[in-house]
Tab-separated table of C-alpha atoms in Angstrom:
chain	number	residue	atom	x	y	z
A	893	MET	CA	0.557	0.217	0.111
A	894	ASN	CA	1.740	3.226	-0.793
A	895	ARG	CA	1.244	5.581	1.954
A	896	ALA	CA	3.527	9.184	2.696
A	897	GLY	CA	5.537	8.692	5.807
A	898	ALA	CA	7.047	5.913	7.701
A	899	PRO	CA	6.278	3.442	10.591
A	900	LEU	CA	7.690	4.446	13.725
A	901	ILE	CA	8.586	0.727	15.995
A	902	GLU	CA	9.485	0.644	19.094
A	903	VAL	CA	9.900	-2.755	21.632
A	904	THR	CA	8.989	-3.128	24.918
A	905	ASP	CA	7.785	-5.775	28.054
A	906	VAL	CA	11.197	-7.730	27.174
A	907	ARG	CA	11.310	-10.595	29.278
A	908	VAL	CA	12.699	-14.277	29.493
A	909	GLU	CA	11.676	-17.377	31.514
A	910	LYS	CA	13.196	-20.713	32.281
A	911	ALA	CA	12.139	-23.821	32.588
A	912	GLY	CA	14.126	-26.494	32.698
A	913	ALA	CA	16.755	-26.959	30.205
A	914	GLN	CA	14.326	-24.691	28.215
A	915	TYR	CA	13.720	-20.573	27.664
A	916	ARG	CA	11.633	-18.286	26.236
A	917	LEU	CA	11.682	-14.776	24.829
A	918	SER	CA	8.925	-12.753	24.831
A	919	PHE	CA	8.182	-8.853	23.380
A	920	ILE	CA	5.730	-6.278	22.580
A	921	LEU	CA	7.027	-4.504	19.514
A	922	THR	CA	4.555	-1.140	18.889
A	923	GLN	CA	3.649	1.145	16.014
A	924	VAL	CA	2.120	4.119	15.896
A	925	ASP	CA	-1.273	4.470	14.736
A	926	PRO	CA	-2.210	3.848	11.698
A	927	ALA	CA	-0.875	0.768	11.551
A	928	TYR	CA	1.631	-0.206	8.872
A	929	GLU	CA	1.613	-4.227	7.810
A	930	LEU	CA	5.320	-4.855	8.859
A	931	ASN	CA	7.788	-8.405	8.174
A	932	VAL	CA	9.760	-6.946	11.119
A	933	PRO	CA	13.293	-9.245	11.630
A	934	VAL	CA	14.364	-10.188	14.757
A	935	GLU	CA	17.958	-11.118	15.906
A	936	ILE	CA	18.104	-13.492	19.094
A	937	GLU	CA	21.775	-13.639	20.321
A	938	THR	CA	22.179	-16.996	22.264
A	939	ALA	CA	24.662	-18.650	24.463
A	940	THR	CA	25.208	-20.993	21.296
A	941	GLY	CA	25.149	-18.545	18.522
A	942	ILE	CA	22.506	-16.335	16.587
A	943	GLU	CA	19.471	-17.241	15.848
A	944	ARG	CA	17.049	-15.007	13.159
A	945	ASP	CA	13.613	-14.387	12.607
A	946	LEU	CA	10.353	-12.258	10.993
A	947	VAL	CA	7.749	-11.070	12.796
A	948	ARG	CA	4.138	-10.191	10.931
A	949	VAL	CA	2.653	-7.176	12.678
A	950	THR	CA	-0.614	-5.679	11.074
A	951	GLY	CA	-1.867	-3.819	14.226
A	952	MET	CA	-0.446	-1.645	16.837
A	953	THR	CA	0.998	-3.817	18.995
A	954	LYS	CA	2.376	-7.424	18.654
A	955	LYS	CA	3.698	-10.042	20.717
A	956	GLY	CA	6.652	-11.618	19.933
A	957	GLU	CA	7.279	-14.941	21.027
A	958	ARG	CA	10.566	-17.854	21.334
A	959	ALA	CA	11.401	-21.325	22.413
A	960	LEU	CA	14.915	-21.333	23.006
A	961	SER	CA	17.686	-24.388	23.787
A	962	SER	CA	20.366	-21.812	25.235
A	963	LYS	CA	20.099	-18.520	27.044
A	964	PRO	CA	19.492	-15.436	25.090
A	965	LEU	CA	22.253	-12.625	25.934
A	966	SER	CA	20.466	-10.071	23.789
A	967	LEU	CA	17.829	-8.994	21.195
A	968	ALA	CA	17.728	-6.749	17.863
A	969	ILE	CA	15.002	-5.377	16.566
A	970	ASP	CA	15.467	-4.360	13.221
A	971	PRO	CA	19.138	-4.742	13.700
A	972	ASP	CA	20.421	-4.003	9.459
A	973	PHE	CA	18.049	-2.028	8.937
A	974	ASP	CA	15.856	-3.533	6.403
A	975	LEU	CA	12.767	-1.884	7.116
A	976	PHE	CA	11.884	1.579	5.945
A	977	ARG	CA	11.053	3.178	8.677
A	978	ARG	CA	11.274	5.886	11.530
A	979	LEU	CA	14.613	6.003	12.946
A	980	LEU	CA	15.050	6.141	16.868
A	981	PRO	CA	16.849	8.898	19.499
A	982	GLY	CA	20.007	6.845	19.737
A	983	GLU	CA	20.066	5.293	16.355
A	984	SER	CA	21.041	8.153	14.571
A	985	PRO	CA	23.435	10.665	15.629
A	986	PRO	CA	22.669	14.208	16.130
A	987	ILE	CA	23.892	17.555	13.426
A	988	ILE	CA	23.284	20.495	13.729
A	989	ARG	CA	20.679	20.567	11.134
A	990	ASP	CA	18.261	18.834	13.743
A	991	VAL	CA	17.961	21.857	15.753
A	992	THR	CA	18.368	24.566	12.608
A	993	LEU	CA	15.774	23.159	9.881
A	994	VAL	CA	12.730	22.379	13.111
A	995	ALA	CA	9.968	24.428	13.565
A	996	GLN	CA	11.378	26.294	16.380
A	997	VAL	CA	14.276	26.817	18.192
A	998	ASP	CA	14.787	28.507	21.624
A	999	VAL	CA	17.283	30.328	22.167
A	1000	ALA	CA	19.736	30.901	25.434
A	1001	VAL	CA	22.592	33.262	26.031
A	1002	LEU	CA	24.142	33.251	28.954
A	1003	GLU	CA	26.461	36.004	29.423
A	1004	THR	CA	25.441	39.325	30.267
A	1005	ASP	CA	28.008	41.062	28.268
A	1006	ASN	CA	25.420	43.081	25.774
A	1007	ASP	CA	27.932	43.041	23.271
A	1008	TYR	CA	28.538	39.670	23.559
A	1009	GLN	CA	24.426	39.039	22.995
A	1010	SER	CA	23.903	41.245	20.296
A	1011	VAL	CA	26.800	38.748	18.555
A	1012	ALA	CA	25.209	35.314	19.567
A	1013	ARG	CA	21.829	36.866	18.848
A	1014	ALA	CA	22.911	37.446	15.184
A	1015	LEU	CA	25.258	34.648	15.413
A	1016	ALA	CA	21.595	32.480	15.549
A	1017	ALA	CA	18.788	34.817	13.316
A	1018	GLN	CA	22.116	33.202	10.531
A	1019	LEU	CA	21.960	29.543	11.689
A	1020	THR	CA	18.090	29.640	11.661
A	1021	ARG	CA	14.664	31.818	11.203
A	1022	ALA	CA	13.020	29.672	13.811
A	1023	ALA	CA	14.956	30.973	16.691
A	1024	VAL	CA	12.258	32.070	20.156
A	1025	PRO	CA	14.583	34.040	22.797
A	1026	ILE	CA	14.399	32.252	26.522
A	1027	LYS	CA	13.600	34.437	28.968
A	1028	GLU	CA	16.144	35.055	31.907
A	1029	LYS	CA	15.093	32.915	33.896
A	1030	ASN	CA	14.819	29.924	31.558
A	1031	LYS	CA	17.506	29.947	30.246
A	1032	TRP	CA	19.256	26.902	32.972
A	1033	ALA	CA	15.957	24.786	32.264
A	1034	LYS	CA	15.685	21.250	30.903
A	1035	PRO	CA	15.112	21.810	27.346
A	1036	SER	CA	11.658	20.529	25.988
A	1037	ARG	CA	12.228	21.101	21.792
A	1038	ALA	CA	15.638	21.846	20.111
A	1039	ARG	CA	17.922	24.543	21.267
A	1040	ILE	CA	20.497	26.668	20.477
A	1041	VAL	CA	22.388	27.483	23.808
A	1042	ILE	CA	25.618	29.745	23.107
A	1043	GLY	CA	28.348	31.133	26.188
A	1044	SER	CA	31.597	30.697	27.120
A	1045	LYS	CA	33.553	27.815	27.968
A	1046	THR	CA	32.776	27.396	31.830
A	1047	ALA	CA	29.034	28.034	31.516
A	1048	ILE	CA	29.050	25.894	28.671
A	1049	ALA	CA	30.704	23.065	30.310
A	1050	ASP	CA	28.413	24.230	33.901
A	1051	PHE	CA	25.025	24.428	31.392
A	1052	ALA	CA	26.174	20.649	29.646
A	1053	SER	CA	27.174	18.415	33.205
A	1054	ARG	CA	24.096	20.077	34.969
A	1055	VAL	CA	21.147	20.667	32.275
A	1056	LEU	CA	22.522	18.002	29.854
A	1057	GLY	CA	24.587	15.092	31.403
A	1058	ALA	CA	27.315	16.081	29.012
A	1059	ASP	CA	30.955	15.569	29.359
A	1060	THR	CA	32.127	18.012	26.906
A	1061	SER	CA	36.093	18.153	27.890
A	1062	ASP	CA	37.194	17.073	24.286
A	1063	LEU	CA	36.055	19.538	22.885
A	1064	ILE	CA	35.869	22.615	25.374
A	1065	GLU	CA	39.058	23.472	25.196
A	1066	ARG	CA	39.830	23.415	21.499
A	1067	GLY	CA	40.642	26.645	19.368
A	1068	SER	CA	38.637	30.209	19.884
A	1069	ALA	CA	35.726	28.674	19.551
A	1070	ALA	CA	33.693	25.140	18.927
A	1071	ALA	CA	30.327	24.223	18.290
A	1072	TRP	CA	28.513	20.816	18.350
A	1073	VAL	CA	25.320	18.701	19.292
A	1074	ASN	CA	23.531	16.988	22.124
A	1075	ARG	CA	20.683	15.401	22.479
A	1076	THR	CA	18.667	15.144	25.514
A	1077	ALA	CA	17.595	11.522	26.921
A	1078	GLU	CA	14.034	12.872	25.520
A	1079	GLY	CA	15.344	12.983	22.353
A	1080	HIS	CA	15.450	17.711	21.755
A	1081	SER	CA	18.325	17.985	20.028
A	1082	VAL	CA	20.749	20.797	21.872
A	1083	LEU	CA	23.643	22.765	20.060
A	1084	LEU	CA	25.808	24.077	22.224
A	1085	ILE	CA	28.424	27.527	21.172
A	1086	ARG	CA	31.348	28.083	23.056
A	1087	GLY	CA	33.083	31.183	22.163
A	1088	ASP	CA	34.814	33.029	25.470
A	1089	ARG	CA	34.803	36.163	23.680
A	1090	SER	CA	32.032	37.697	21.014
A	1091	ASP	CA	34.441	38.204	18.018
A	1092	SER	CA	35.341	34.337	19.111
A	1093	ILE	CA	31.351	34.066	18.662
A	1094	ALA	CA	31.718	36.939	15.750
A	1095	ALA	CA	33.946	35.009	13.760
A	1096	LEU	CA	30.586	31.277	13.228
A	1097	ILE	CA	28.388	33.916	12.300
A	1098	ARG	CA	29.543	32.869	8.617
A	1099	PRO	CA	31.001	29.371	8.495
A	1100	LEU	CA	29.247	27.446	11.000
A	1101	ARG	CA	26.454	26.990	8.656
A	1102	HIS	CA	27.747	25.458	5.946
A	1103	TYR	CA	28.554	22.594	8.269
A	1104	GLY	CA	24.497	21.188	9.267
A	1105	ASN	CA	25.583	17.713	8.638
A	1106	ARG	CA	28.516	17.646	10.785
A	1107	SER	CA	27.718	16.999	14.871
A	1108	TYR	CA	30.417	18.805	15.920
A	1109	VAL	CA	32.933	21.441	14.415
A	1110	THR	CA	35.843	23.532	16.494
A	1111	SER	CA	37.675	26.341	14.471
A	1112	GLN	CA	40.049	29.603	15.799
A	1113	GLY	CA	38.887	32.131	14.511
A	1114	SER	CA	36.642	31.251	11.173
A	1115	ARG	CA	38.759	28.589	10.202
A	1116	ALA	CA	37.764	25.154	11.125
A	1117	LEU	CA	40.129	22.800	12.735
A	1118	THR	CA	38.264	19.884	13.381
A	1119	ARG	CA	34.794	19.101	12.410
A	1120	GLY	CA	33.075	15.282	12.180
A	1121	VAL	CA	30.177	13.473	13.029
A	1122	TRP	CA	29.505	11.578	16.673
A	1123	GLU	CA	29.496	8.273	16.424
A	1124	MET	CA	26.105	5.813	16.198
A	1125	THR	CA	25.115	5.510	19.692
A	1126	SER	CA	23.269	2.137	20.312
A	1127	SER	CA	19.394	1.599	19.517
A	1128	PRO	CA	16.653	0.927	21.487
A	1129	LEU	CA	15.566	-2.141	19.567
A	1130	ILE	CA	19.070	-3.674	21.082
A	1131	ILE	CA	18.433	-5.042	24.645
A	1132	ASP	CA	21.131	-6.570	25.907
A	1133	GLN	CA	21.582	-8.928	28.280
A	1134	THR	CA	18.338	-10.188	29.084
A	1135	LYS	CA	17.777	-11.994	32.863
A	1136	PRO	CA	15.477	-15.424	33.211
A	1137	ARG	CA	12.868	-14.498	35.060
């Protein structure tokens, strides 16, 4: 059937039951309404090897079950991305474009200097037309949608640690400025832009918008030092170390 969009698949309620020398693995596959008809690849790693199967899904939920002769170690749903589907957070690395191309982007400038704030707002305006300034009292609140956060090394490191629980040590010292994307546990992308002085931020106004397909970029003035894409994190559709109940 031809249809716009793509299915969103999630796995829940993974259970392993042991009966004598046998194991039974069960799980629930869910998809959002309207449901697609899908043959979902399933890969089960056991103590003695890999077992593969297809689970036919025609509604919004489907229980999958598999009897196993050896202990299951992990369950992976569509591990080779054979299905045309919407990717979940963790299945694709966050990139700058995840922030700059959404409908609304909150913008927080963590510095109080007027010149710094003016330049930071100009940078945000260059990156997106959907910028929404955050009120002072809300700058350190947990993101509820895409956000751009601009500030000095100390402020950005503090925000990343306190609000995002992220380690910035690998990027915080490189060059005169840096920009990188983190993703919250709720799936909101946050673009952190570090520059201790307003001229460091100003130097990013023209070049940074050209790195939309990157996860991070560091620069000295307007010259890029390093740039790249984060390695893909583990998928929510891969459940490791399943334990018998």
